[in-house]
Amino acid sequence: MDTFLEVIDAIALFIEVLGVAIIVGGFAITSWRFLHHRMFHEQRAFMHYRHGIARALILGLDFLIAGDVIKTVIIANTGQQVATLGVIVLIRAFLAFTLHVEVEGHWPWQDSRYLGAADGGRRNSPERER
């Protein structure tokens, strides 16, 4: 049984390290793209930069939460650790919600296909992005 727990702990650690790597790698790649586009004076470079960082954060946080869930449920499932995990999941859900609104420009329950028609097509127009 100890070998099983050690394997699960190693898997959870790997998933958490992968989450950190996704956040750091996403930040590095997005920053490089931002600097590259800024040199060519792309008007929307900053918007793409913010979106790229938000996507990397959301994906990385998903991996970090998965690692925490594995550790809490399989390895150490005390009441305090489960409560801590619950708080972490709530914080992550709030972050994902706010990042979604920031990146997409609408509430998660709104269908983006219909937003262009509702605002007269201004949402995706070049005038809106300036």
Tab-separated table of C-alpha atoms in Angstrom, residues 8-104:
chain	number	residue	atom	x	y	z
A	8	ILE	CA	0.111	8.540	-6.480
A	9	ASP	CA	2.102	11.224	-4.653
A	10	ALA	CA	4.660	11.278	-7.479
A	11	ILE	CA	1.875	11.553	-10.073
A	12	ALA	CA	0.255	14.425	-8.161
A	13	LEU	CA	3.612	16.190	-7.884
A	14	PHE	CA	4.219	15.724	-11.621
A	15	ILE	CA	0.805	17.218	-12.420
A	16	GLU	CA	1.504	20.203	-10.159
A	17	VAL	CA	4.936	20.759	-11.729
A	18	LEU	CA	3.286	20.563	-15.146
A	19	GLY	CA	0.810	23.239	-14.033
A	20	VAL	CA	3.631	25.549	-12.963
A	21	ALA	CA	5.469	24.855	-16.239
A	22	ILE	CA	2.332	25.740	-18.213
A	23	ILE	CA	1.982	29.056	-16.384
A	24	VAL	CA	5.671	29.957	-16.739
A	25	GLY	CA	5.873	28.721	-20.341
A	26	GLY	CA	2.655	30.468	-21.306
A	27	PHE	CA	3.922	33.699	-19.782
A	28	ALA	CA	7.260	33.393	-21.603
A	29	ILE	CA	5.727	32.546	-24.992
A	30	THR	CA	3.071	35.239	-24.684
A	31	SER	CA	5.661	37.824	-23.630
A	32	TRP	CA	7.895	36.938	-26.591
A	33	ARG	CA	4.939	37.223	-28.980
A	34	PHE	CA	3.977	40.552	-27.428
A	35	LEU	CA	7.473	41.977	-27.880
A	36	HIS	CA	7.626	40.640	-31.433
A	37	HIS	CA	4.258	42.186	-32.374
A	38	ARG	CA	5.115	45.467	-30.653
A	39	MET	CA	8.136	45.838	-32.926
A	40	PHE	CA	5.837	45.690	-35.929
A	41	HIS	CA	3.334	48.091	-34.347
A	42	GLU	CA	0.424	45.704	-34.240
A	43	GLN	CA	-2.471	47.613	-32.707
A	44	ARG	CA	-3.927	44.665	-30.850
A	45	ALA	CA	-0.650	43.365	-29.357
A	46	PHE	CA	-1.557	44.279	-25.766
A	47	MET	CA	-5.001	42.685	-26.027
A	48	HIS	CA	-3.454	39.449	-27.331
A	49	TYR	CA	-0.870	39.610	-24.545
A	50	ARG	CA	-3.527	39.822	-21.836
A	51	HIS	CA	-5.543	37.026	-23.419
A	52	GLY	CA	-2.499	34.765	-23.698
A	53	ILE	CA	-1.524	35.261	-20.070
A	54	ALA	CA	-5.102	34.652	-18.924
A	55	ARG	CA	-5.299	31.422	-20.929
A	56	ALA	CA	-1.989	30.195	-19.486
A	57	LEU	CA	-3.157	31.012	-15.961
A	58	ILE	CA	-6.475	29.222	-16.401
A	59	LEU	CA	-4.879	26.080	-17.840
A	60	GLY	CA	-2.062	26.056	-15.272
A	61	LEU	CA	-4.515	26.515	-12.412
A	62	ASP	CA	-6.512	23.549	-13.704
A	63	PHE	CA	-3.421	21.349	-13.433
A	64	LEU	CA	-2.547	22.693	-9.983
A	65	ILE	CA	-6.060	21.993	-8.732
A	66	ALA	CA	-5.952	18.483	-10.221
A	67	GLY	CA	-2.742	17.778	-8.310
A	68	ASP	CA	-4.279	19.101	-5.089
A	69	VAL	CA	-7.397	16.991	-5.572
A	70	ILE	CA	-5.335	13.841	-6.084
A	71	LYS	CA	-3.247	14.519	-2.988
A	72	THR	CA	-6.228	15.387	-0.817
A	73	VAL	CA	-8.541	12.579	-1.869
A	74	ILE	CA	-6.043	9.729	-2.159
A	75	ILE	CA	-3.168	10.547	0.175
A	76	ALA	CA	-4.206	12.858	3.007
A	77	ASN	CA	-7.928	13.203	3.396
A	78	THR	CA	-8.316	14.910	6.756
A	79	GLY	CA	-11.187	17.302	7.290
A	80	GLN	CA	-8.942	20.346	7.425
A	81	GLN	CA	-7.237	19.436	4.145
A	82	VAL	CA	-10.567	18.828	2.415
A	83	ALA	CA	-11.810	22.226	3.651
A	84	THR	CA	-8.600	23.864	2.429
A	85	LEU	CA	-9.045	22.197	-0.948
A	86	GLY	CA	-12.631	23.464	-1.079
A	87	VAL	CA	-11.457	27.029	-0.488
A	88	ILE	CA	-8.761	26.639	-3.154
A	89	VAL	CA	-11.323	25.324	-5.648
A	90	LEU	CA	-13.654	28.255	-4.888
A	91	ILE	CA	-10.822	30.737	-5.402
A	92	ARG	CA	-9.875	29.005	-8.654
A	93	ALA	CA	-13.483	29.076	-9.859
A	94	PHE	CA	-13.680	32.796	-9.093
A	95	LEU	CA	-10.397	33.419	-10.931
A	96	ALA	CA	-11.575	31.421	-13.939
A	97	PHE	CA	-14.854	33.337	-13.968
A	98	THR	CA	-13.191	36.751	-13.842
A	99	LEU	CA	-10.516	35.769	-16.366
A	100	HIS	CA	-13.225	34.503	-18.729
A	101	VAL	CA	-15.048	37.827	-18.528
A	102	GLU	CA	-11.749	39.671	-19.053
A	103	VAL	CA	-10.683	37.583	-22.052
A	104	GLU	CA	-13.999	37.010	-23.792
